[in-house]
XYZ file of C-alpha atoms in Angstrom:
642
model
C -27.417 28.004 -5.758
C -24.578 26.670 -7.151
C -23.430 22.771 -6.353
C -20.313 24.139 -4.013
C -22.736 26.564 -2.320
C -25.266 23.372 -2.100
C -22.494 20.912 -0.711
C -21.773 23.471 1.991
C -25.194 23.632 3.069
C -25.736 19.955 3.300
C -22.984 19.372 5.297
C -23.889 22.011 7.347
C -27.486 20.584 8.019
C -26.118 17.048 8.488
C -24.111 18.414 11.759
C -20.815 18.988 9.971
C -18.322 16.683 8.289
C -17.199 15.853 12.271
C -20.470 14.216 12.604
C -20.269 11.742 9.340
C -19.110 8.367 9.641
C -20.062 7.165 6.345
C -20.780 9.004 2.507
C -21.985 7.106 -0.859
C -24.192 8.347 -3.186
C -26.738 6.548 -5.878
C -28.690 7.543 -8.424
C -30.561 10.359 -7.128
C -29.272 10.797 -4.220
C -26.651 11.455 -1.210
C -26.465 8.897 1.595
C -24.945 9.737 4.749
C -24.810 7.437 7.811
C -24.129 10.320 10.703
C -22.576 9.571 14.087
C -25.683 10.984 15.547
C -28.694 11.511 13.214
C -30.570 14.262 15.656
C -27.961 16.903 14.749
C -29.549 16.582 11.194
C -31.778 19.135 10.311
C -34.278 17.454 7.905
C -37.169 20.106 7.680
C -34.540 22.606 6.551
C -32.670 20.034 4.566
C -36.337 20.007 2.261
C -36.322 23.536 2.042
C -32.966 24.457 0.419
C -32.978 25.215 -2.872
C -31.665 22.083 -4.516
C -33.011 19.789 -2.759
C -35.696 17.145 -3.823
C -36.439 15.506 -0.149
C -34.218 14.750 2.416
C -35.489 11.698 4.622
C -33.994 9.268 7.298
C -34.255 5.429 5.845
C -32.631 2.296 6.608
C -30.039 3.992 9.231
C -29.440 6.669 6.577
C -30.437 10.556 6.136
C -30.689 10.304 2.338
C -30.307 13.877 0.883
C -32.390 13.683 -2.576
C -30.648 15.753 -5.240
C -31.940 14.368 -8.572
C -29.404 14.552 -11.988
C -26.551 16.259 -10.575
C -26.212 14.174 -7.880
C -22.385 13.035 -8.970
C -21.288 17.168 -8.743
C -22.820 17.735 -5.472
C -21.408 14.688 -3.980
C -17.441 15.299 -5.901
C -18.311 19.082 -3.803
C -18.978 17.392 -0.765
C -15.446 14.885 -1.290
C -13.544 18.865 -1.911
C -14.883 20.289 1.415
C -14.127 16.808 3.093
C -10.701 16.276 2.071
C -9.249 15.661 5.629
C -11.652 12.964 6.453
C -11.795 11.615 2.541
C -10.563 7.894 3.778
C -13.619 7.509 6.011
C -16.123 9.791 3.269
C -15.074 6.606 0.711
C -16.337 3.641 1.655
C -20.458 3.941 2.789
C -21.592 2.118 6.392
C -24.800 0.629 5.060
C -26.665 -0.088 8.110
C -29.681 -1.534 5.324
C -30.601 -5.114 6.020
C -28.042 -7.730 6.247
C -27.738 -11.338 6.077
C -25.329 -13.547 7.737
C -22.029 -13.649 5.218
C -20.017 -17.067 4.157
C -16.400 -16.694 6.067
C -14.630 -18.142 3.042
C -16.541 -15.167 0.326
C -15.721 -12.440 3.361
C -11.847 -13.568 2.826
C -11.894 -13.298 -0.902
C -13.876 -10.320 -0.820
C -10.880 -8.519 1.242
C -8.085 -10.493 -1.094
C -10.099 -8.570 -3.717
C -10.054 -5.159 -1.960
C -6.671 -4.828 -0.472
C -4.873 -6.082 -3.989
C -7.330 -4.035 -6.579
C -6.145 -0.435 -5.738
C -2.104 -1.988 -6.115
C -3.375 -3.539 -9.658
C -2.165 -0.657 -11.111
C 1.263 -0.445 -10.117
C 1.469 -3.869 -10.242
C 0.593 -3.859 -13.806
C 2.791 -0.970 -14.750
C 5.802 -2.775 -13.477
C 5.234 -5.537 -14.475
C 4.164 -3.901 -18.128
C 7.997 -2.147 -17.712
C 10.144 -5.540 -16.346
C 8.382 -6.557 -19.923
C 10.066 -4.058 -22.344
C 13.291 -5.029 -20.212
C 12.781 -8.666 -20.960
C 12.652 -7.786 -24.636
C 15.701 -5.488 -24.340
C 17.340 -7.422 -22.947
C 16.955 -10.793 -25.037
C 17.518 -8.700 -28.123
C 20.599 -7.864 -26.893
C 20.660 -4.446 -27.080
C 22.560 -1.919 -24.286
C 23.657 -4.978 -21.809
C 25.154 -3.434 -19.016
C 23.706 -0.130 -20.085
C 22.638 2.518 -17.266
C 19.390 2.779 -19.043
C 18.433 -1.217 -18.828
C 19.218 -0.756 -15.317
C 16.610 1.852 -14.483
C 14.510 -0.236 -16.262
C 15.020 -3.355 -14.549
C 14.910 -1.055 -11.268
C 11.375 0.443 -12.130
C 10.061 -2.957 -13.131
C 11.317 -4.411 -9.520
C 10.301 -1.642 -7.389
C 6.535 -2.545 -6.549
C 7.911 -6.160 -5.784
C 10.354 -5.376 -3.288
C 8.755 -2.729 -1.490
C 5.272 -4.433 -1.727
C 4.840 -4.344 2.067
C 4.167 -0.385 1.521
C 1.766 -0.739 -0.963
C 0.094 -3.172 0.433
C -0.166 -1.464 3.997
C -1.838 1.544 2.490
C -4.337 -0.401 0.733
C -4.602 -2.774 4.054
C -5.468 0.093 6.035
C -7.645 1.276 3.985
C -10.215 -1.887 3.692
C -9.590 -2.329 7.353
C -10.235 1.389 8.216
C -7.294 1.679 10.308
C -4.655 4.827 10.557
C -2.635 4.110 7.473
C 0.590 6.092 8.144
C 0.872 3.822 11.481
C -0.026 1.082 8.566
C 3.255 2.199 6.528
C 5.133 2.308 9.784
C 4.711 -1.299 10.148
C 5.852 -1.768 7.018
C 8.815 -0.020 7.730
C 9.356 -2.217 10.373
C 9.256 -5.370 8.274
C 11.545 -3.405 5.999
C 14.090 -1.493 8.427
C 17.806 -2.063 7.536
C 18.386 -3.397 11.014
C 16.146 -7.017 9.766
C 16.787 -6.862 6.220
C 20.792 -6.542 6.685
C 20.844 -9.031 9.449
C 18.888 -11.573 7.305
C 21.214 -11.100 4.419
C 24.410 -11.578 6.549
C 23.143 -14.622 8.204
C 25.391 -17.242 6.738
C 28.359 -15.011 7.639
C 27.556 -14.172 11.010
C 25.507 -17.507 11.791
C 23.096 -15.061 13.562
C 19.371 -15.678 13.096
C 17.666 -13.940 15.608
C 17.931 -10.706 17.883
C 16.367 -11.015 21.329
C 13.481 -8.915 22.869
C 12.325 -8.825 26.208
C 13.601 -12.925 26.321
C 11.433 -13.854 22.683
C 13.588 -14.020 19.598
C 13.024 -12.044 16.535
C 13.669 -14.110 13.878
C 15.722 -11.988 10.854
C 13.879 -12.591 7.725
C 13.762 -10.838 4.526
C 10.522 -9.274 3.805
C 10.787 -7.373 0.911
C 8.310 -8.588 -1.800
C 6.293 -10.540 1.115
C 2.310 -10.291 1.159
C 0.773 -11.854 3.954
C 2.784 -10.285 7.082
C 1.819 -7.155 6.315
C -1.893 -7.652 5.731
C -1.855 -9.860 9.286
C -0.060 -6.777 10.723
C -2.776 -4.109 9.646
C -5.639 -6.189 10.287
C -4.099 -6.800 14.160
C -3.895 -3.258 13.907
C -7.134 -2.808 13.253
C -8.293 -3.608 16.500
C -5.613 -2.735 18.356
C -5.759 1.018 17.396
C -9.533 1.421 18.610
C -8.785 -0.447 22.392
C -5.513 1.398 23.040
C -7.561 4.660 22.049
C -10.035 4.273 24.210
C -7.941 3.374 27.181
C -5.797 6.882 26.705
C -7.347 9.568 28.310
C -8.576 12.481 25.067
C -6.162 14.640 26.166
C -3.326 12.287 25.659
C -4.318 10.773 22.760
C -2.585 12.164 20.209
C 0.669 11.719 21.839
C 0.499 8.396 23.490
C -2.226 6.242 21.068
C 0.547 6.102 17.924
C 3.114 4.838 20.365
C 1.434 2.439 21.967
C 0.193 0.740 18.979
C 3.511 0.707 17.499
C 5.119 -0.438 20.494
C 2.863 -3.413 20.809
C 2.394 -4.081 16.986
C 5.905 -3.885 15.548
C 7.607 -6.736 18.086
C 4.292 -8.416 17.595
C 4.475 -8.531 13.862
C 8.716 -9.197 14.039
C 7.971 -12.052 16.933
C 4.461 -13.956 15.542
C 3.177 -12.584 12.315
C 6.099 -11.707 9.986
C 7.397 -15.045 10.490
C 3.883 -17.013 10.438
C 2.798 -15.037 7.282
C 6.125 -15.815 5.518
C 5.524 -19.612 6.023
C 2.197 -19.271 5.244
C 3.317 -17.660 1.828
C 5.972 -20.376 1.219
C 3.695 -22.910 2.028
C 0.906 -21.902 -0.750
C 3.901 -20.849 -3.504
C 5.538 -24.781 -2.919
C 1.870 -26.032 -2.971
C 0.978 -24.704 -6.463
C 4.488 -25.762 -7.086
C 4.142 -28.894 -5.996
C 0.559 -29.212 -7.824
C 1.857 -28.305 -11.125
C 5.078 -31.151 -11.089
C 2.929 -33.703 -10.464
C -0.029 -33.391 -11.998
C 0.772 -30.019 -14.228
C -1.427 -30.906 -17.494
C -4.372 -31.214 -14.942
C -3.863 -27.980 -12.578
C -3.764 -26.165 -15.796
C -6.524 -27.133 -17.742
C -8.695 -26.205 -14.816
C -7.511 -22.979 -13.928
C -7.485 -22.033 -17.366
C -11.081 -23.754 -17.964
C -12.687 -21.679 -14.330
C -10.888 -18.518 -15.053
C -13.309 -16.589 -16.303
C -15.861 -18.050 -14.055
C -13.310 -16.822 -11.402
C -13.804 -13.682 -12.815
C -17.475 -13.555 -12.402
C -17.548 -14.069 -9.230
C -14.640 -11.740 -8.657
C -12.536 -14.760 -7.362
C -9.348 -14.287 -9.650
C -7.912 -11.168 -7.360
C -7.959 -13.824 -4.377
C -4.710 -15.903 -6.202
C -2.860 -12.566 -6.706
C -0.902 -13.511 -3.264
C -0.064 -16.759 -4.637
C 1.520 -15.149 -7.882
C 3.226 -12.153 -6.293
C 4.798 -14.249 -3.791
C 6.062 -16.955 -6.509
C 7.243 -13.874 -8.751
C 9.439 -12.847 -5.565
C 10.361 -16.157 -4.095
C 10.782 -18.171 -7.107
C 11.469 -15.231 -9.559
C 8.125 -16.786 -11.722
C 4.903 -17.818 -11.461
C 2.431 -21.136 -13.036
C -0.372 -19.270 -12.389
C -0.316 -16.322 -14.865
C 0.041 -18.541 -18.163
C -3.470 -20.576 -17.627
C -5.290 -16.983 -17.065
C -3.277 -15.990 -20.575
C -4.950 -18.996 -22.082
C -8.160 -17.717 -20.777
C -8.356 -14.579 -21.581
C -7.089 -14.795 -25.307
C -9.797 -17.830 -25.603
C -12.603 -15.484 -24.306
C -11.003 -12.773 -26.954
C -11.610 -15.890 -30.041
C -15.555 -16.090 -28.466
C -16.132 -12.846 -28.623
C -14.635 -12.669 -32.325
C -16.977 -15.918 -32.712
C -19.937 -14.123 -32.313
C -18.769 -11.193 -34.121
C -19.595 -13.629 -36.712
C -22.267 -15.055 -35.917
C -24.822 -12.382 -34.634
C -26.868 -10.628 -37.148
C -27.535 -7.320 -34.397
C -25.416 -4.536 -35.963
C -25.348 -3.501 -31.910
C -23.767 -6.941 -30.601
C -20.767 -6.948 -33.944
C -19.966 -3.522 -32.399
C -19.600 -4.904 -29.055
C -17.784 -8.066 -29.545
C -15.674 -6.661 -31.982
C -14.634 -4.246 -29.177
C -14.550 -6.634 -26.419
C -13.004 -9.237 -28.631
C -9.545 -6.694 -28.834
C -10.069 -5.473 -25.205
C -9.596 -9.035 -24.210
C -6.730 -9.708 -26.632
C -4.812 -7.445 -24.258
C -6.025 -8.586 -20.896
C -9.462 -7.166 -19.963
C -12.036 -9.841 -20.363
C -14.855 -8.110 -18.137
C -16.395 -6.573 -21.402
C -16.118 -9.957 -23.185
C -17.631 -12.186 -20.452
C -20.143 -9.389 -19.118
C -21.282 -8.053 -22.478
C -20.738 -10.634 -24.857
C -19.922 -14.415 -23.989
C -21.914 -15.080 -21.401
C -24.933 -13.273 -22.932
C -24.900 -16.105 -25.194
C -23.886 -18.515 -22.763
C -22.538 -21.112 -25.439
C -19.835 -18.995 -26.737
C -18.676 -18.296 -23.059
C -17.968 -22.156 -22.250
C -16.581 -22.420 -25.600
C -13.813 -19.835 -24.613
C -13.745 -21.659 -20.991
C -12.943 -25.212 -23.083
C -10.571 -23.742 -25.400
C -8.955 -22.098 -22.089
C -9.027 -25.093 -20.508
C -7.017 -26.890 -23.369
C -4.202 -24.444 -23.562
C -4.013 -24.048 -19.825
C -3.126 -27.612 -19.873
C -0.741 -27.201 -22.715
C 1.241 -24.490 -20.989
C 1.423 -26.708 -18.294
C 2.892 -29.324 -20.595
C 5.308 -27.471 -21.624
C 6.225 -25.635 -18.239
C 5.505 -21.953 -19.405
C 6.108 -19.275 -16.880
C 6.027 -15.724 -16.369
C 8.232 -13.710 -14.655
C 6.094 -10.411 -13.894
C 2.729 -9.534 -12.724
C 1.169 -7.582 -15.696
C -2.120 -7.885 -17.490
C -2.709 -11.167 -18.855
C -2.780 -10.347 -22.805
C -0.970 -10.188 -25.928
C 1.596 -7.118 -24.731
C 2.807 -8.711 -21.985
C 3.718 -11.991 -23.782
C 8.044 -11.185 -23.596
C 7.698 -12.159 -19.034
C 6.440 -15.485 -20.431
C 9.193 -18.246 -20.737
C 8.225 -21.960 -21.655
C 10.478 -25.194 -22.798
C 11.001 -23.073 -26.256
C 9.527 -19.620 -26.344
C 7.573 -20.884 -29.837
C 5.324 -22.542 -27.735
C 4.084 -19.517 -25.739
C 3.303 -17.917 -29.103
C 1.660 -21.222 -30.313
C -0.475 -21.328 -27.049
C -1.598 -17.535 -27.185
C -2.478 -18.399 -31.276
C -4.364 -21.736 -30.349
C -6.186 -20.083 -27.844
C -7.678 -17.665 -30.133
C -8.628 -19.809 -32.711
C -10.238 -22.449 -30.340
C -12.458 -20.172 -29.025
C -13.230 -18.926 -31.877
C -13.819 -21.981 -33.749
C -15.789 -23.641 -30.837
C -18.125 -20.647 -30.860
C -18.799 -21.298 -34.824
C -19.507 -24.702 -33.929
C -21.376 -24.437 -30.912
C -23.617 -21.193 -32.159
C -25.545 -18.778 -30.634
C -29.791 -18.087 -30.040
C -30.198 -14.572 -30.983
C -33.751 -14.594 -29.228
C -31.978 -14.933 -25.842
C -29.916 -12.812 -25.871
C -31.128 -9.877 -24.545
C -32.121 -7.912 -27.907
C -35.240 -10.278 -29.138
C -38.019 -9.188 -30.965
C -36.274 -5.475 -31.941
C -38.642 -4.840 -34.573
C -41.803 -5.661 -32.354
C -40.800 -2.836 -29.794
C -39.707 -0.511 -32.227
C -43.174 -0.850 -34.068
C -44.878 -0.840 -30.680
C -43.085 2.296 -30.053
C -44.221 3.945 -33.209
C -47.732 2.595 -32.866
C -50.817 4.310 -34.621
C -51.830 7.162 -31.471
C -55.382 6.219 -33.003
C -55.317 2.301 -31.600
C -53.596 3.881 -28.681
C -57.062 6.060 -28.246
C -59.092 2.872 -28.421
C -57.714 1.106 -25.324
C -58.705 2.288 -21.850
C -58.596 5.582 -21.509
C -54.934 6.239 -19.775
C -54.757 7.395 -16.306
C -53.265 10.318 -15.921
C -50.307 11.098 -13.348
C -50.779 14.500 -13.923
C -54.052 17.019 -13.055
C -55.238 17.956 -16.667
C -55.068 15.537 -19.084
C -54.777 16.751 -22.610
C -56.113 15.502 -26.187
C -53.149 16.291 -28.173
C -50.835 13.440 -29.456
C -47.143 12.470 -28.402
C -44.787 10.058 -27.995
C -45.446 6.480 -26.294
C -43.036 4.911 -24.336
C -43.243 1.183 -24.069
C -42.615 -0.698 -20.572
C -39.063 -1.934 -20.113
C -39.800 -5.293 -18.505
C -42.953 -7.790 -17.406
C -44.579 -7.783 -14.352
C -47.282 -5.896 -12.353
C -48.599 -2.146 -12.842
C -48.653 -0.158 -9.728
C -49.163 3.365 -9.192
C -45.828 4.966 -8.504
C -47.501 6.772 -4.906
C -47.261 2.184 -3.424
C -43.368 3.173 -3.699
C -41.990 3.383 -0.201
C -39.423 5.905 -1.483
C -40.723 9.217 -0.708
C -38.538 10.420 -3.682
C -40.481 8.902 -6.090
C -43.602 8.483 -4.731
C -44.084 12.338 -4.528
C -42.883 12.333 -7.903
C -40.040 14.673 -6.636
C -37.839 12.737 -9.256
C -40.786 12.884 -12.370
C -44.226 11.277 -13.368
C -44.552 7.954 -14.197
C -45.488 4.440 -12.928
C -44.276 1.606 -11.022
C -43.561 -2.125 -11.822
C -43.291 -5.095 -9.666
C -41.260 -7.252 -11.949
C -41.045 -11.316 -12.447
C -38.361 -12.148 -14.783
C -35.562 -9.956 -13.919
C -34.734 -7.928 -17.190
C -34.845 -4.424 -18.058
C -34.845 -3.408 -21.668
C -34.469 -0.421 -23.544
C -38.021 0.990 -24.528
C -36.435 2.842 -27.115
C -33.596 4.139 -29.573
C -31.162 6.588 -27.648
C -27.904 7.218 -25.421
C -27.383 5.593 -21.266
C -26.921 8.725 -19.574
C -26.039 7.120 -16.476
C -25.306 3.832 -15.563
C -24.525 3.596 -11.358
C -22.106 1.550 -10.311
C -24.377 -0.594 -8.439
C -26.348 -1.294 -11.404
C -29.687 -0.514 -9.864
C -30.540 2.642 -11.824
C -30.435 3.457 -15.190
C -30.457 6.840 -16.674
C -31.635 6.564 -20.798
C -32.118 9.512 -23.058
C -34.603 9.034 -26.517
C -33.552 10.031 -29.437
C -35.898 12.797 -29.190
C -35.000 14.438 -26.196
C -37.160 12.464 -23.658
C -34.891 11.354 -20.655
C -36.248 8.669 -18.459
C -34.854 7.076 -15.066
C -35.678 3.097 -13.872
C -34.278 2.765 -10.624
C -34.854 -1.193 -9.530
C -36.032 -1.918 -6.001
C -36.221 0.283 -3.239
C -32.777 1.005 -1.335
C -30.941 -1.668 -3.413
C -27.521 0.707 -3.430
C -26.643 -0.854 -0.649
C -26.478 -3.848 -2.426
C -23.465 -2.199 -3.948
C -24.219 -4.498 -7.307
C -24.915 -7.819 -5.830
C -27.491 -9.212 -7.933
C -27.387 -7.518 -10.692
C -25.594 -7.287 -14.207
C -24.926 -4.840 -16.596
C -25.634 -5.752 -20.591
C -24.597 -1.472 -21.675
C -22.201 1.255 -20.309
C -22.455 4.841 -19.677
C -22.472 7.033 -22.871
C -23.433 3.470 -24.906
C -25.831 3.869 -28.090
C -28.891 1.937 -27.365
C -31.666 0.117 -29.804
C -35.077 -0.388 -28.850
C -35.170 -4.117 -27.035
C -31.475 -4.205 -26.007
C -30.905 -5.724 -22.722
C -29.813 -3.044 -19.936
C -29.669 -4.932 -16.524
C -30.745 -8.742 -15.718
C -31.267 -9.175 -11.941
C -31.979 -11.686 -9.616
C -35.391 -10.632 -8.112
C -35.419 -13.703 -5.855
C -32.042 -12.820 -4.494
C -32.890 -9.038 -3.657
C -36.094 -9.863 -1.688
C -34.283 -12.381 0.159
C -31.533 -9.871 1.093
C -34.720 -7.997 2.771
C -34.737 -5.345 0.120
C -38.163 -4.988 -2.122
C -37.892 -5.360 -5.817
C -40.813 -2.932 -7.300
C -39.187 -0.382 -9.827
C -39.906 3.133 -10.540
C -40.004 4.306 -14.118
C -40.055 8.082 -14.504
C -39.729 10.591 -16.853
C -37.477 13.058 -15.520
C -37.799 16.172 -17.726
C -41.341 15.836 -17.515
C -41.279 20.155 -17.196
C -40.933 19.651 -21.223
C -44.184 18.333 -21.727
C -47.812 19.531 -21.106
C -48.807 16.183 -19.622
C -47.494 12.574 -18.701
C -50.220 9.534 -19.221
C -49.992 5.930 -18.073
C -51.934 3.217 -19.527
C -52.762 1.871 -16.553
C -52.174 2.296 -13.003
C -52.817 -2.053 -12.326
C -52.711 -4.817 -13.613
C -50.270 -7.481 -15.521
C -47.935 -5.859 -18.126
C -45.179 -7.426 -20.210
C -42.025 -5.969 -21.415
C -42.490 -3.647 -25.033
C -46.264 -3.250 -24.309
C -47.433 0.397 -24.163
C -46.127 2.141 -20.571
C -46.242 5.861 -20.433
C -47.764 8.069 -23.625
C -46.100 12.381 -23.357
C -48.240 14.876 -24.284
C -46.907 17.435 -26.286
């Protein structure tokens, strides 16, 4: 069966795309959280061909598909593609905890603004080549320079669209009724009004006795996102009120008719306020105490960044950029980023892994033009010292650009290309900031140095000689117990254990998956310190976005799956940490994933990881060296018989 002819027949047995409310997938599997789980068939769900298990867990029927489980689900998207806004985002009903209001706020900053990054960026990567254009004096007044100046404004002045679509999607609201309310901030009727206002001395237009103040909302942020969210509950009550029959026709009216006065009358001009009042803030902040501000935005910027905290000032700077024609902000996150770029080159230096030069070398120019992630994530903060040493030597210029009042005039990527939107006191500066920002964190890397035992890829040699240990002393320890019927006396290859903790037999996994070996033989660990590391030389065949499985392929062929905890997708990454990325060359003792086992057990989820071989069919026989008992990371796992 092929994985179109599969998707079909899950979505069949689930009770039809009309009955899913929510779709993700993981490592192994397809997760669907159905409007009414008896319509799911789950007896013939295990019997088609394809299918490892199909189960109901944690509010969930989980349809276990193994390896191709990204195909099947992109099938499933194809034969979905009416309802794909709902099929995107998964309903986790898995255990939850109650949520701090102020992370909920900059975790829906984050969402709404990340999908626009894009655009954002590409404008504001265009309104750069017409800065340069234009101060080089070339084709002033040129047809050309105006379509340039036109594509690098258009995201700012019709930002109420983009953001509505993105709005509506995070809220899970209608988003063409979304865009509609952006057309009403942006109608003709308000914006020409509001631009004629000194002429006319008219500042309002009455409704039903309220007046509609006429303000100009192109470029604005936070109307729209008030207006969707309002929407978002408004759509649902007005929906259910309409008799079924009517709802098609009379639901979209009624929304708008209640939302668009509301949004001209209360939240347009509240939101606009609300903008003005944070852009003459920061302004505010930097004229008085400018060196300050600066220094700590560019010193926490990158922590910002860890904690995904940096998307919630991207209000802030869009609305300057429109209001005030440039932001403070986007110089101290220059600062940053460039100083994280010197760290990175610092330990270029420094290290003596052939592995971690590749990588900082990489993430050293990745960050150089604005993408610190693989810097901070893979690098830096590895190290630790070398990450505040960028922070300090971000710091220092942040407060320097503050000095000397630098600017910039677009939203684009923070790096080296996008250097012609920044203006200062003299544009030397700018260029002496981005240089000094390099160098510091590069210097105060060299001085600070790094501890190559912590960081992730200690004692190499010891696994790799581990790994390639005499099958004879192998013989001499307990005899292995085997996870399969008929042992066999042959030699093979050993497999060492990927991280320290507690041996248990991989049936004590309450994932039916993997404790029927549906996925492959192999063996369970509870672990204690929180890091996984390769147990030998190959290729990450699959890294999951949530970081709680890892798919790793030897040099020899062997392939091998650790999937940490037990339903920790729904998680959706929190708590863990990358070190590699999908398709990365790996060493023997690298760090994969550190996680915080502490954190995971407290979010109600259980920690114990499965470690299976997953072409096992290959081999005549797959042995474990224990089924209990303490192990520690690099100490023999899992020996494959030939």
């Amino acid at each position: 069966m092929n994985n179109k002819d599969l998707a079909k027949n899950v979505l069949d047995l689930v009770g039809g795309e009309q009955n899913i409310s929510g779709l993700t997938h993981c490592a192994t599997r397809l997760r669907f959280v159905l409007k009414d789980d008896n319509k799911a068939d789950l007896k013939a769900l295990d019997r088609l061909e394809g299918v490892l298990k199909a189960q109901n867990s944690g509010g969930q029927v989980q349809v276990v598909i193994g390896a191709k489980v990204d195909a099947v689900y992109s099938e499933v998207k194809n034969l979905t593609s009416d309802h794909i806004g709902e099929l995107t985002e998964s309903t986790d009903n898995g255990p939850k905890k109650r949520r701090n209001p102020v992370n909920v706020v900059l975790e829906t900053i984050a969402g709404i603004f990340t999908p626009v990054l894009p655009a954002l960026v590409g404008c504001g990567m265009i309104k750069c080549l017409a800065t340069v254009i234009t101060a080089m004096g070339y084709l002033e007044g040129s047809g050309f320079l105006t379509i340039i100046n036109m594509i690098g404004d258009c995201i700012f002045y019709f930002m109420p669209f983009f953001l509505a679509v993105s709005a509506a999607n995070r809220f899970k609201t209608n988003p063409y009724l979304a865009v509609a309310l952006a057309a009403g901030l942006m109608h003709p009727t308000i914006l020409n009004a509001a631009a004629q206002i000194a002429e006319t001395g008219v500042n309002s237009i009455d409704f039903l006795g309220m007046p509609i103040l006429l303000m100009k909302y192109s470029s604005s942020v936070i109307p729209i996102i008030l207006a969707v969210w309002i929407m978002s509950y408004v759509y649902p009550i007005v929906n259910r009120v309409i008799p079924k029959f009517l709802q098609v026709l009379l639901t979209p009216m009624i929304v708008l008719f209640i939302m668009i006065p509301v949004e001209l009358i209360v939240l347009g001009p509240v939101g606009s306020y609300i903008g003005d009042w944070l852009t003459n803030g920061i302004n505010s902040l930097f004229s008085t105490a400018g060196v300050l501000a600066g220094a700590i935005l560019g010193f926490f910027k990158p922590i910002m960044v860890m904690f995904g905290m940096h998307y919630a000032i991207m209000p802030i700077q869009v609305q300057q950029v429109a209001t005030l024609g440039a932001t403070v902000l986007l110089p101290t996150a220059l600062a940053a980023n460039l100083a994280q770029a010197g760290a990175a080159f610092g330990v270029f230096v420094l290290t003596k892994s052939k592995t971690m030069k590749s990588a900082a070398a990489s993430s050293g120019f990745t960050a150089l033009f604005g993408i610190t992630e693989p810097a901070i994530y893979g690098v830096t903060l590895k190290y630790k010292r070398p990450f505040f040493a960028g922070c300090l030597a971000g710091g220092l210029v942040g407060g320097f650009y503050s000095l000397v009042h630098t600017t910039a005039n677009a939203i684009s990527l923070p790096g080296v290309l996008a250097i012609g939107t920044y203006t200062s006191d003299r544009y030397m500066y700018v260029v002496i900031g981005c240089i000094a920002a390099v160098v510091l964190g590069f210097v105060f890397t060299l001085l600070a140095g790094i501890k190559e035992d912590t960081d992730g890829n200690k004692s190499k040699q010891q696994a790799t000689d581990k790994v390639n240990i005499n099958q004879t002393a192998v013989a001499t320890e307990a005899t292995p117990a085997s996870v399969s019927s008929q042992p066999s006396a042959s030699s093979g290859m050993l497999i060492v254990s990927p991280m320290t903790g507690e041996i248990k037999p991989i049936s004590e996994v309450k994932d039916q998956a993997f404790a029927q070996e549906l996925m492959g033989k192999g063996i369970a660990i509870v672990p204690t310190d929180g890091k996984v590391y390769a147990p030998f030389d190959g290729v990450v065949e699959a890294l999951y976005r949530t970081k709680h499985a890892i798919g790793l392929k030897a040099a020899n062929g062997v392939e091998i799956l650790i999937h940490i905890g037990v339903d920790t997708v729904s998680l959706k990454g929190k708590y863990f940490n990358a070190h590699i990325e999908q398709g990365q060359t790996i060493k023997a003792g690298d760090l994969l994933v550190d996680f915080d086992p502490e954190g995971i057990t407290s979010a109600g989820y259980n920690t114990i990881t499965s470690i299976v071989v997953t072409n096992m069919q290959q081999y005549g026989d797959v042995l474990t060296t224990a089924t209990s008992g303490p192990i520690r990371e690099s100490e023999p796992l899992i020996k494959l018989i030939p």
